DNA sequence: CACTGGAAAATGCCGC
DNA sequence: GCGGCATTTTCCAGTG
């Protein structure tokens, strides 16, 4: 069985620690979000509806981003180069 | 370590076989789909654009399905019962 | 905007239909598999363990062994015990 | 259609803003973690093995052992090679 | 052959 | 406590 050099081993430990630290922070935020929903619910809001609203707002943003991707794909499919693309946008 | 009764063991084997068989069939279909895209590409179609189109068509369907889900959630949030829901739909 | 020739357009439609049909069949199989797991569970089997088993069976032994060797080295470097090591694969 | 009181409406907006802010922070952390893995990979570590290690470290040993016991029984019933065997080959 | 994006699988959570 | 659902994570094909 192979063994890592002392230095590499040390490096590995640092990486693992860093990632685990970041994941802890991430989990804390996940919990905070959960708390917010619970709080909202206890104030009389419907948590599920709230989630739906927030997810819709996010999708709106994502959609806008993706719309350009679709346009790019179709333009490519029609043989238009990025250069023409710039022009067609400028001409609108 | 525990051992399964002969009958249970047999049952387990059957289940595993069945699932693996279904997964094989599923994989075959996945390959068929891949072939279709390759075929389309070789006929001059842009595969990526094709995928986009099909994914959009699927999303349209999903959206319609989800729209009702959203309505349900909001109706619930507003305290409307399923019974009222039926009525509101009938009244459109 | 470019327009497809009638014939090409027809061809495109056929392709889209075929792919969507294949995807429907694929989805049906996915549902069948889900049913099998549910059925197994209701007969007393542990669905999660079942999934793990099936996933293991479809893995190439050599690949798995190689990957485990790397994990082994990392675990050793981090001072993790053999006991944890033995169960690692199953615990995913 | 029901309308929210001005005050309630204001409250709703605050909640949505807070949640969206938390989700932004969470996403930033997700990206940081991804970066860490990429960095580790570019230093010569096996990212997949790294992920597995970290996932193992965060699991409860008792739970893991129990689940493995079930898998063990199933493997035996199916005539699969016990994990220990694989490990003795890969280790040392 | 490494990277990226998209599909599939696994996990965890919420409601009954 | 279980089933359904949403999120997260993993995997894999396609691309440069």
mmCIF file of C-alpha atoms (C1' of nucleotides) in Angstrom:
data_model
loop_
_atom_site.group_PDB
_atom_site.id
_atom_site.type_symbol
_atom_site.label_atom_id
_atom_site.label_comp_id
_atom_site.label_asym_id
_atom_site.label_seq_id
_atom_site.Cartn_x
_atom_site.Cartn_y
_atom_site.Cartn_z
ATOM 1 C CA UNK A 1 0.000 0.000 0.000
ATOM 2 C CA UNK A 2 1.187 3.441 -0.956
ATOM 3 C CA UNK A 3 1.676 6.220 1.558
ATOM 4 C CA UNK A 4 1.529 9.930 0.923
ATOM 5 C CA UNK A 5 4.576 12.073 1.561
ATOM 6 C CA UNK A 6 4.374 14.019 4.796
ATOM 7 C CA UNK A 7 3.922 17.237 2.895
ATOM 8 C CA UNK A 8 1.204 15.863 0.650
ATOM 9 C CA UNK A 9 -0.510 14.356 3.643
ATOM 10 C CA UNK A 10 -0.518 17.716 5.321
ATOM 11 C CA UNK A 11 -1.921 19.264 2.199
ATOM 12 C CA UNK A 12 -4.717 16.715 2.076
ATOM 13 C CA UNK A 13 -5.655 17.479 5.656
ATOM 14 C CA UNK A 14 -5.833 21.178 4.933
ATOM 15 C CA UNK A 15 -8.075 20.612 1.939
ATOM 16 C CA UNK A 16 -10.433 18.363 3.867
ATOM 17 C CA UNK A 17 -10.632 20.830 6.718
ATOM 18 C CA UNK A 18 -11.351 23.726 4.414
ATOM 19 C CA UNK A 19 -14.080 21.890 2.558
ATOM 20 C CA UNK A 20 -15.680 20.684 5.755
ATOM 21 C CA UNK A 21 -15.619 24.190 7.108
ATOM 22 C CA UNK A 22 -17.332 25.536 4.025
ATOM 23 C CA UNK A 23 -19.912 22.795 4.233
ATOM 24 C CA UNK A 24 -20.616 23.659 7.827
ATOM 25 C CA UNK A 25 -21.236 27.248 6.882
ATOM 26 C CA UNK A 26 -23.451 26.097 4.059
ATOM 27 C CA UNK A 27 -25.453 23.912 6.368
ATOM 28 C CA UNK A 28 -25.864 26.800 8.781
ATOM 29 C CA UNK A 29 -27.392 28.852 5.984
ATOM 30 C CA UNK A 30 -29.667 25.992 5.010
ATOM 31 C CA UNK A 31 -30.878 25.937 8.590
ATOM 32 C CA UNK A 32 -31.326 29.691 8.625
ATOM 33 C CA UNK A 33 -33.491 29.446 5.551
ATOM 34 C CA UNK A 34 -35.530 26.690 7.112
ATOM 35 C CA UNK A 35 -35.968 28.859 10.178
ATOM 36 C CA UNK A 36 -37.167 31.758 8.067
ATOM 37 C CA UNK A 37 -39.852 29.584 6.543
ATOM 38 C CA UNK A 38 -40.873 28.306 9.951
ATOM 39 C CA UNK A 39 -41.028 31.860 11.236
ATOM 40 C CA UNK A 40 -43.098 32.960 8.263
ATOM 41 C CA UNK A 41 -45.427 30.065 8.808
ATOM 42 C CA UNK A 42 -45.901 30.920 12.459
ATOM 43 C CA UNK A 43 -46.813 34.465 11.379
ATOM 44 C CA UNK A 44 -49.599 33.072 9.274
ATOM 45 C CA UNK A 45 -48.013 32.731 5.856
ATOM 46 C CA UNK A 46 -48.368 29.569 3.834
ATOM 47 C CA UNK A 47 -44.846 28.148 3.610
ATOM 48 C CA UNK A 48 -45.460 26.087 0.525
ATOM 49 C CA UNK A 49 -46.881 29.035 -1.368
ATOM 50 C CA UNK A 50 -43.929 31.090 -0.229
ATOM 51 C CA UNK A 51 -41.514 28.531 -1.613
ATOM 52 C CA UNK A 52 -43.389 28.518 -4.867
ATOM 53 C CA UNK A 53 -43.146 32.264 -5.164
ATOM 54 C CA UNK A 54 -39.447 32.325 -4.476
ATOM 55 C CA UNK A 55 -38.801 29.496 -6.874
ATOM 56 C CA UNK A 56 -40.765 31.326 -9.555
ATOM 57 C CA UNK A 57 -38.759 34.490 -9.046
ATOM 58 C CA UNK A 58 -35.580 32.496 -9.427
ATOM 59 C CA UNK A 59 -36.836 30.818 -12.568
ATOM 60 C CA UNK A 60 -37.624 34.170 -14.095
ATOM 61 C CA UNK A 61 -33.991 35.093 -13.725
ATOM 62 C CA UNK A 62 -32.764 31.756 -14.978
ATOM 63 C CA UNK A 63 -35.106 31.917 -17.925
ATOM 64 C CA UNK A 64 -33.714 35.235 -19.048
ATOM 65 C CA UNK A 65 -30.219 33.778 -18.911
ATOM 66 C CA UNK A 66 -31.250 30.673 -20.768
ATOM 67 C CA UNK A 67 -33.143 32.596 -23.398
ATOM 68 C CA UNK A 68 -29.869 33.941 -24.721
ATOM 69 C CA UNK A 69 -28.459 30.410 -24.749
ATOM 70 C CA UNK A 70 -31.374 29.241 -26.851
ATOM 71 C CA UNK A 71 -30.914 32.131 -29.226
ATOM 72 C CA UNK A 72 -27.239 31.276 -29.526
ATOM 73 C CA UNK A 73 -27.985 27.653 -30.315
ATOM 74 C CA UNK A 74 -30.548 28.491 -32.940
ATOM 75 C CA UNK A 75 -28.341 31.110 -34.538
ATOM 76 C CA UNK A 76 -25.584 28.588 -34.694
ATOM 77 C CA UNK A 77 -27.998 26.095 -36.239
ATOM 78 C CA UNK A 78 -28.777 28.699 -38.897
ATOM 79 C CA UNK A 79 -25.122 29.251 -39.608
ATOM 80 C CA UNK A 80 -24.870 32.730 -38.168
ATOM 81 C CA UNK A 81 -21.543 33.729 -36.694
ATOM 82 C CA UNK A 82 -21.097 35.618 -33.409
ATOM 83 C CA UNK A 83 -20.175 38.663 -35.496
ATOM 84 C CA UNK A 84 -23.555 38.691 -37.194
ATOM 85 C CA UNK A 85 -25.118 38.170 -33.835
ATOM 86 C CA UNK A 86 -23.635 41.340 -32.487
ATOM 87 C CA UNK A 87 -24.941 43.163 -35.514
ATOM 88 C CA UNK A 88 -28.437 41.771 -35.322
ATOM 89 C CA UNK A 89 -28.643 42.816 -31.703
ATOM 90 C CA UNK A 90 -27.395 46.279 -32.482
ATOM 91 C CA UNK A 91 -29.981 46.616 -35.245
ATOM 92 C CA UNK A 92 -32.994 45.954 -33.040
ATOM 93 C CA UNK B 1 -24.334 -12.896 10.435
ATOM 94 C CA UNK B 2 -27.915 -13.558 9.571
ATOM 95 C CA UNK B 3 -28.962 -15.618 6.608
ATOM 96 C CA UNK B 4 -32.152 -15.326 4.612
ATOM 97 C CA UNK B 5 -34.578 -18.230 4.447
ATOM 98 C CA UNK B 6 -34.335 -20.155 1.219
ATOM 99 C CA UNK B 7 -37.663 -18.788 0.084
ATOM 100 C CA UNK B 8 -36.804 -15.189 0.907
ATOM 101 C CA UNK B 9 -33.469 -15.605 -0.805
ATOM 102 C CA UNK B 10 -35.227 -16.820 -3.893
ATOM 103 C CA UNK B 11 -37.548 -13.861 -3.705
ATOM 104 C CA UNK B 12 -34.634 -11.463 -3.462
ATOM 105 C CA UNK B 13 -33.053 -12.965 -6.554
ATOM 106 C CA UNK B 14 -36.244 -12.590 -8.507
ATOM 107 C CA UNK B 15 -36.572 -8.964 -7.530
ATOM 108 C CA UNK B 16 -32.987 -8.181 -8.463
ATOM 109 C CA UNK B 17 -33.370 -9.932 -11.786
ATOM 110 C CA UNK B 18 -36.544 -8.090 -12.595
ATOM 111 C CA UNK B 19 -35.105 -4.715 -11.769
ATOM 112 C CA UNK B 20 -31.931 -5.376 -13.720
ATOM 113 C CA UNK B 21 -34.000 -6.491 -16.665
ATOM 114 C CA UNK B 22 -36.032 -3.299 -16.591
ATOM 115 C CA UNK B 23 -32.842 -1.277 -16.371
ATOM 116 C CA UNK B 24 -31.451 -3.078 -19.383
ATOM 117 C CA UNK B 25 -34.535 -2.210 -21.371
ATOM 118 C CA UNK B 26 -34.259 1.345 -20.199
ATOM 119 C CA UNK B 27 -30.667 1.553 -21.261
ATOM 120 C CA UNK B 28 -31.593 0.167 -24.677
ATOM 121 C CA UNK B 29 -34.053 3.008 -25.087
ATOM 122 C CA UNK B 30 -31.450 5.530 -24.013
ATOM 123 C CA UNK B 31 -29.201 4.175 -26.731
ATOM 124 C CA UNK B 32 -32.007 4.309 -29.264
ATOM 125 C CA UNK B 33 -32.536 7.949 -28.461
ATOM 126 C CA UNK B 34 -28.853 8.632 -28.815
ATOM 127 C CA UNK B 35 -28.929 6.901 -32.200
ATOM 128 C CA UNK B 36 -31.832 9.052 -33.314
ATOM 129 C CA UNK B 37 -29.890 12.198 -32.533
ATOM 130 C CA UNK B 38 -26.853 10.877 -34.351
ATOM 131 C CA UNK B 39 -28.996 9.981 -37.334
ATOM 132 C CA UNK B 40 -30.584 13.414 -37.339
ATOM 133 C CA UNK B 41 -27.184 15.010 -37.164
ATOM 134 C CA UNK B 42 -25.897 12.995 -40.093
ATOM 135 C CA UNK B 43 -28.942 14.187 -42.078
ATOM 136 C CA UNK B 44 -27.885 17.748 -41.522
ATOM 137 C CA UNK B 45 -29.837 18.748 -38.441
ATOM 138 C CA UNK B 46 -28.174 20.520 -35.557
ATOM 139 C CA UNK B 47 -28.357 18.041 -32.674
ATOM 140 C CA UNK B 48 -28.008 20.616 -29.966
ATOM 141 C CA UNK B 49 -30.826 22.734 -31.335
ATOM 142 C CA UNK B 50 -32.921 19.604 -31.674
ATOM 143 C CA UNK B 51 -32.372 18.736 -28.028
ATOM 144 C CA UNK B 52 -33.310 22.254 -27.063
ATOM 145 C CA UNK B 53 -36.542 22.070 -29.014
ATOM 146 C CA UNK B 54 -37.541 18.773 -27.478
ATOM 147 C CA UNK B 55 -36.657 19.943 -24.013
ATOM 148 C CA UNK B 56 -38.736 23.089 -24.539
ATOM 149 C CA UNK B 57 -41.720 21.053 -25.677
ATOM 150 C CA UNK B 58 -41.428 18.940 -22.584
ATOM 151 C CA UNK B 59 -41.191 21.981 -20.352
ATOM 152 C CA UNK B 60 -44.327 23.387 -21.930
ATOM 153 C CA UNK B 61 -46.157 20.266 -20.854
ATOM 154 C CA UNK B 62 -44.616 20.289 -17.413
ATOM 155 C CA UNK B 63 -45.471 23.934 -17.006
ATOM 156 C CA UNK B 64 -49.104 23.287 -17.735
ATOM 157 C CA UNK B 65 -49.105 20.524 -15.142
ATOM 158 C CA UNK B 66 -47.359 22.696 -12.632
ATOM 159 C CA UNK B 67 -49.633 25.619 -13.245
ATOM 160 C CA UNK B 68 -52.460 23.707 -11.641
ATOM 161 C CA UNK B 69 -50.173 22.839 -8.752
ATOM 162 C CA UNK B 70 -49.438 26.514 -8.240
ATOM 163 C CA UNK B 71 -53.104 27.366 -8.379
ATOM 164 C CA UNK B 72 -53.804 24.665 -5.826
ATOM 165 C CA UNK B 73 -51.163 26.003 -3.496
ATOM 166 C CA UNK B 74 -52.386 29.561 -3.736
ATOM 167 C CA UNK B 75 -55.998 28.520 -3.303
ATOM 168 C CA UNK B 76 -55.006 26.639 -0.241
ATOM 169 C CA UNK B 77 -53.099 29.673 0.983
ATOM 170 C CA UNK B 78 -56.289 31.686 0.537
ATOM 171 C CA UNK B 79 -58.314 29.142 2.421
ATOM 172 C CA UNK B 80 -60.315 27.826 -0.507
ATOM 173 C CA UNK B 81 -61.370 24.205 -0.332
ATOM 174 C CA UNK B 82 -61.162 21.723 -3.188
ATOM 175 C CA UNK B 83 -64.925 21.938 -3.471
ATOM 176 C CA UNK B 84 -64.776 25.625 -4.274
ATOM 177 C CA UNK B 85 -62.029 24.834 -6.707
ATOM 178 C CA UNK B 86 -64.237 22.534 -8.678
ATOM 179 C CA UNK B 87 -66.846 25.249 -8.813
ATOM 180 C CA UNK B 88 -64.495 27.961 -9.973
ATOM 181 C CA UNK B 89 -63.312 25.753 -12.768
ATOM 182 C CA UNK B 90 -66.828 24.924 -13.838
ATOM 183 C CA UNK B 91 -67.658 28.624 -13.905
ATOM 184 C CA UNK B 92 -64.944 29.636 -16.369
ATOM 185 C CA UNK C 1 -35.217 34.249 -41.140
ATOM 186 C CA UNK C 2 -34.540 31.088 -43.029
ATOM 187 C CA UNK C 3 -37.342 28.618 -43.717
ATOM 188 C CA UNK C 4 -37.044 24.878 -44.078
ATOM 189 C CA UNK C 5 -38.194 23.165 -47.260
ATOM 190 C CA UNK C 6 -41.498 21.345 -46.868
ATOM 191 C CA UNK C 7 -39.772 18.022 -47.115
ATOM 192 C CA UNK C 8 -37.117 18.890 -44.549
ATOM 193 C CA UNK C 9 -39.779 20.255 -42.261
ATOM 194 C CA UNK C 10 -41.656 16.990 -42.519
ATOM 195 C CA UNK C 11 -38.484 15.130 -41.733
ATOM 196 C CA UNK C 12 -37.868 17.237 -38.655
ATOM 197 C CA UNK C 13 -41.348 16.503 -37.372
ATOM 198 C CA UNK C 14 -40.866 12.779 -37.779
ATOM 199 C CA UNK C 15 -37.611 12.892 -35.854
ATOM 200 C CA UNK C 16 -39.125 14.864 -33.015
ATOM 201 C CA UNK C 17 -42.060 12.487 -32.798
ATOM 202 C CA UNK C 18 -39.846 9.445 -32.744
ATOM 203 C CA UNK C 19 -37.616 10.805 -30.032
ATOM 204 C CA UNK C 20 -40.541 11.879 -27.892
ATOM 205 C CA UNK C 21 -42.079 8.447 -28.289
ATOM 206 C CA UNK C 22 -38.870 6.780 -27.145
ATOM 207 C CA UNK C 23 -38.687 9.097 -24.182
ATOM 208 C CA UNK C 24 -42.231 8.218 -23.207
ATOM 209 C CA UNK C 25 -41.377 4.533 -23.244
ATOM 210 C CA UNK C 26 -38.303 5.250 -21.214
ATOM 211 C CA UNK C 27 -40.309 7.095 -18.638
ATOM 212 C CA UNK C 28 -42.720 4.181 -18.390
ATOM 213 C CA UNK C 29 -39.806 1.896 -17.557
ATOM 214 C CA UNK C 30 -38.549 4.313 -14.946
ATOM 215 C CA UNK C 31 -41.961 4.134 -13.321
ATOM 216 C CA UNK C 32 -41.948 0.347 -13.509
ATOM 217 C CA UNK C 33 -38.623 0.244 -11.717
ATOM 218 C CA UNK C 34 -39.928 2.549 -9.046
ATOM 219 C CA UNK C 35 -42.898 0.236 -8.622
ATOM 220 C CA UNK C 36 -40.613 -2.759 -8.230
ATOM 221 C CA UNK C 37 -38.745 -1.084 -5.413
ATOM 222 C CA UNK C 38 -41.981 -0.129 -3.722
ATOM 223 C CA UNK C 39 -43.224 -3.677 -4.067
ATOM 224 C CA UNK C 40 -39.974 -5.060 -2.645
ATOM 225 C CA UNK C 41 -40.219 -2.680 0.264
ATOM 226 C CA UNK C 42 -43.778 -3.702 1.049
ATOM 227 C CA UNK C 43 -42.554 -7.299 1.129
ATOM 228 C CA UNK C 44 -40.087 -6.382 3.828
ATOM 229 C CA UNK C 45 -36.916 -5.664 1.877
ATOM 230 C CA UNK C 46 -34.781 -2.617 2.518
ATOM 231 C CA UNK C 47 -35.100 -0.540 -0.632
ATOM 232 C CA UNK C 48 -32.016 1.530 -0.009
ATOM 233 C CA UNK C 49 -29.836 -1.551 0.471
ATOM 234 C CA UNK C 50 -31.387 -3.053 -2.625
ATOM 235 C CA UNK C 51 -30.429 -0.033 -4.688
ATOM 236 C CA UNK C 52 -26.914 -0.186 -3.377
ATOM 237 C CA UNK C 53 -26.596 -3.843 -4.272
ATOM 238 C CA UNK C 54 -27.824 -3.310 -7.791
ATOM 239 C CA UNK C 55 -25.533 -0.367 -8.298
ATOM 240 C CA UNK C 56 -22.586 -2.444 -7.058
ATOM 241 C CA UNK C 57 -23.428 -5.298 -9.385
ATOM 242 C CA UNK C 58 -23.239 -3.026 -12.377
ATOM 243 C CA UNK C 59 -19.814 -1.690 -11.491
ATOM 244 C CA UNK C 60 -16.668 -3.056 -12.987
ATOM 245 C CA UNK C 61 -14.661 -4.768 -10.232
ATOM 246 C CA UNK C 62 -11.283 -3.536 -11.416
ATOM 247 C CA UNK C 63 -12.385 0.065 -11.562
ATOM 248 C CA UNK C 64 -13.949 -0.216 -8.140
ATOM 249 C CA UNK C 65 -10.821 -1.757 -6.645
ATOM 250 C CA UNK C 66 -8.633 0.941 -8.127
ATOM 251 C CA UNK C 67 -10.796 3.742 -6.848
ATOM 252 C CA UNK C 68 -10.898 2.102 -3.428
ATOM 253 C CA UNK C 69 -7.117 1.947 -3.374
ATOM 254 C CA UNK C 70 -6.962 5.715 -3.696
ATOM 255 C CA UNK C 71 -9.565 6.162 -0.998
ATOM 256 C CA UNK C 72 -7.536 3.810 1.147
ATOM 257 C CA UNK C 73 -4.458 5.983 0.823
ATOM 258 C CA UNK C 74 -6.420 9.105 1.687
ATOM 259 C CA UNK C 75 -8.048 7.485 4.694
ATOM 260 C CA UNK C 76 -4.692 6.364 5.962
ATOM 261 C CA UNK C 77 -3.331 9.874 5.538
ATOM 262 C CA UNK C 78 -6.267 11.196 7.550
ATOM 263 C CA UNK C 79 -5.955 8.593 10.258
ATOM 264 C CA UNK C 80 -9.304 6.959 9.600
ATOM 265 C CA UNK C 81 -9.720 3.434 10.929
ATOM 266 C CA UNK C 82 -9.976 0.209 8.920
ATOM 267 C CA UNK C 83 -13.446 -0.386 10.309
ATOM 268 C CA UNK C 84 -14.793 2.715 8.697
ATOM 269 C CA UNK C 85 -12.850 1.773 5.647
ATOM 270 C CA UNK C 86 -14.487 -1.607 5.225
ATOM 271 C CA UNK C 87 -17.947 -0.143 5.184
ATOM 272 C CA UNK C 88 -17.208 2.874 3.100
ATOM 273 C CA UNK C 89 -18.491 1.660 -0.213
ATOM 274 C CA UNK C 90 -21.781 0.537 1.209
ATOM 275 C CA UNK C 91 -22.312 3.750 3.078
ATOM 276 C CA UNK C 92 -22.543 5.989 0.029
ATOM 277 C CA UNK D 1 -59.671 37.740 -4.844
ATOM 278 C CA UNK D 2 -58.343 38.557 -1.442
ATOM 279 C CA UNK D 3 -55.824 41.347 -0.917
ATOM 280 C CA UNK D 4 -53.217 41.564 1.795
ATOM 281 C CA UNK D 5 -53.228 44.446 4.211
ATOM 282 C CA UNK D 6 -50.464 46.971 3.556
ATOM 283 C CA UNK D 7 -48.651 45.902 6.651
ATOM 284 C CA UNK D 8 -48.869 42.205 5.862
ATOM 285 C CA UNK D 9 -47.744 42.899 2.329
ATOM 286 C CA UNK D 10 -44.721 44.707 3.647
ATOM 287 C CA UNK D 11 -43.994 41.813 5.926
ATOM 288 C CA UNK D 12 -44.174 39.369 3.041
ATOM 289 C CA UNK D 13 -41.683 41.410 1.048
ATOM 290 C CA UNK D 14 -39.236 41.443 3.905
ATOM 291 C CA UNK D 15 -39.432 37.699 4.278
ATOM 292 C CA UNK D 16 -38.882 37.101 0.593
ATOM 293 C CA UNK D 17 -35.911 39.435 0.552
ATOM 294 C CA UNK D 18 -34.340 37.779 3.563
ATOM 295 C CA UNK D 19 -34.726 34.297 2.159
ATOM 296 C CA UNK D 20 -33.361 35.305 -1.210
ATOM 297 C CA UNK D 21 -30.393 36.903 0.450
ATOM 298 C CA UNK D 22 -29.649 33.754 2.420
ATOM 299 C CA UNK D 23 -29.925 31.692 -0.717
ATOM 300 C CA UNK D 24 -27.461 33.936 -2.483
ATOM 301 C CA UNK D 25 -24.958 33.454 0.314
ATOM 302 C CA UNK D 26 -25.562 29.749 0.198
ATOM 303 C CA UNK D 27 -24.909 29.651 -3.510
ATOM 304 C CA UNK D 28 -21.661 31.534 -3.014
ATOM 305 C CA UNK D 29 -20.520 28.841 -0.585
ATOM 306 C CA UNK D 30 -21.513 26.114 -3.000
ATOM 307 C CA UNK D 31 -19.313 27.779 -5.581
ATOM 308 C CA UNK D 32 -16.461 28.077 -3.096
ATOM 309 C CA UNK D 33 -16.669 24.369 -2.375
ATOM 310 C CA UNK D 34 -16.635 23.593 -6.061
ATOM 311 C CA UNK D 35 -13.556 25.743 -6.405
ATOM 312 C CA UNK D 36 -11.832 23.896 -3.578
ATOM 313 C CA UNK D 37 -12.382 20.588 -5.322
ATOM 314 C CA UNK D 38 -11.108 21.995 -8.578
ATOM 315 C CA UNK D 39 -8.069 23.344 -6.819
ATOM 316 C CA UNK D 40 -7.435 20.001 -5.119
ATOM 317 C CA UNK D 41 -7.755 18.259 -8.444
ATOM 318 C CA UNK D 42 -5.268 20.571 -10.109
ATOM 319 C CA UNK D 43 -2.832 19.734 -7.299
ATOM 320 C CA UNK D 44 -3.082 16.082 -8.194
ATOM 321 C CA UNK D 45 -5.752 14.801 -5.829
ATOM 322 C CA UNK D 46 -8.574 12.578 -6.988
ATOM 323 C CA UNK D 47 -11.680 14.695 -6.552
ATOM 324 C CA UNK D 48 -14.086 11.792 -6.587
ATOM 325 C CA UNK D 49 -12.202 9.941 -3.852
ATOM 326 C CA UNK D 50 -12.029 13.168 -1.902
ATOM 327 C CA UNK D 51 -15.777 13.578 -2.066
ATOM 328 C CA UNK D 52 -16.287 10.038 -0.895
ATOM 329 C CA UNK D 53 -13.972 10.529 2.056
ATOM 330 C CA UNK D 54 -15.715 13.671 3.149
ATOM 331 C CA UNK D 55 -19.114 12.076 2.811
ATOM 332 C CA UNK D 56 -17.909 9.156 4.941
ATOM 333 C CA UNK D 57 -16.585 11.418 7.630
ATOM 334 C CA UNK D 58 -19.934 13.040 8.062
ATOM 335 C CA UNK D 59 -21.828 9.806 8.499
ATOM 336 C CA UNK D 60 -22.880 8.295 11.761
ATOM 337 C CA UNK D 61 -20.964 5.069 12.307
ATOM 338 C CA UNK D 62 -23.823 3.159 13.920
ATOM 339 C CA UNK D 63 -26.229 3.895 11.144
ATOM 340 C CA UNK D 64 -23.644 2.981 8.584
ATOM 341 C CA UNK D 65 -22.826 -0.331 10.256
ATOM 342 C CA UNK D 66 -26.466 -1.282 10.515
ATOM 343 C CA UNK D 67 -27.174 -0.517 6.898
ATOM 344 C CA UNK D 68 -24.101 -2.466 5.863
ATOM 345 C CA UNK D 69 -25.272 -5.500 7.831
ATOM 346 C CA UNK D 70 -28.379 -5.625 5.673
ATOM 347 C CA UNK D 71 -26.371 -5.218 2.500
ATOM 348 C CA UNK D 72 -24.116 -7.979 3.697
ATOM 349 C CA UNK D 73 -27.032 -10.369 4.079
ATOM 350 C CA UNK D 74 -28.314 -9.504 0.623
ATOM 351 C CA UNK D 75 -24.908 -9.938 -0.965
ATOM 352 C CA UNK D 76 -24.567 -13.320 0.637
ATOM 353 C CA UNK D 77 -27.990 -14.343 -0.614
ATOM 354 C CA UNK D 78 -26.938 -13.311 -4.118
ATOM 355 C CA UNK D 79 -23.545 -14.974 -3.929
ATOM 356 C CA UNK D 80 -21.612 -11.736 -4.232
ATOM 357 C CA UNK D 81 -18.052 -11.410 -2.990
ATOM 358 C CA UNK D 82 -17.923 -9.940 0.513
ATOM 359 C CA UNK D 83 -16.513 -6.460 0.789
ATOM 360 C CA UNK D 84 -13.725 -7.538 3.106
ATOM 361 C CA UNK D 85 -12.288 -9.629 0.318
ATOM 362 C CA UNK D 86 -12.109 -6.715 -2.022
ATOM 363 C CA UNK D 87 -10.455 -4.663 0.640
ATOM 364 C CA UNK D 88 -7.814 -7.167 1.606
ATOM 365 C CA UNK D 89 -6.756 -7.104 -2.006
ATOM 366 C CA UNK D 90 -6.707 -3.363 -2.309
ATOM 367 C CA UNK D 91 -5.081 -2.642 1.028
ATOM 368 C CA UNK D 92 -1.426 -2.530 2.078
ATOM 369 C "C1'" DC E 1 -8.851 14.049 -22.558
ATOM 370 C "C1'" DA E 2 -10.504 17.586 -19.645
ATOM 371 C "C1'" DC E 3 -14.726 20.598 -19.149
ATOM 372 C "C1'" DT E 4 -19.367 21.752 -19.211
ATOM 373 C "C1'" DG E 5 -24.031 21.080 -19.202
ATOM 374 C "C1'" DG E 6 -27.855 18.154 -18.713
ATOM 375 C "C1'" DA E 7 -29.950 13.687 -17.124
ATOM 376 C "C1'" DA E 8 -30.379 10.332 -13.431
ATOM 377 C "C1'" DA E 9 -30.070 8.939 -8.763
ATOM 378 C "C1'" DA E 10 -29.926 9.759 -3.901
ATOM 379 C "C1'" DT E 11 -31.087 12.344 -0.002
ATOM 380 C "C1'" DG E 12 -33.904 14.867 3.111
ATOM 381 C "C1'" DC E 13 -38.231 17.194 4.239
ATOM 382 C "C1'" DC E 14 -42.933 18.020 4.537
ATOM 383 C "C1'" DG E 15 -47.400 16.769 4.737
ATOM 384 C "C1'" DC E 16 -50.812 13.284 6.107
ATOM 385 C "C1'" DG F 1 -43.887 6.605 10.063
ATOM 386 C "C1'" DC F 2 -44.609 6.601 5.218
ATOM 387 C "C1'" DG F 3 -45.246 8.391 0.604
ATOM 388 C "C1'" DG F 4 -44.656 12.135 -2.310
ATOM 389 C "C1'" DC F 5 -42.025 15.968 -3.524
ATOM 390 C "C1'" DA F 6 -38.163 19.201 -3.820
ATOM 391 C "C1'" DT F 7 -33.469 19.696 -3.430
ATOM 392 C "C1'" DT F 8 -28.900 18.068 -3.851
ATOM 393 C "C1'" DT F 9 -25.437 15.249 -5.623
ATOM 394 C "C1'" DT F 10 -23.566 12.131 -8.890
ATOM 395 C "C1'" DC F 11 -22.913 10.526 -13.341
ATOM 396 C "C1'" DC F 12 -22.264 10.677 -18.273
ATOM 397 C "C1'" DA F 13 -22.407 12.070 -22.920
ATOM 398 C "C1'" DG F 14 -21.067 15.666 -26.103
ATOM 399 C "C1'" DT F 15 -17.583 19.326 -27.349
ATOM 400 C "C1'" DG F 16 -13.411 21.747 -28.096
#
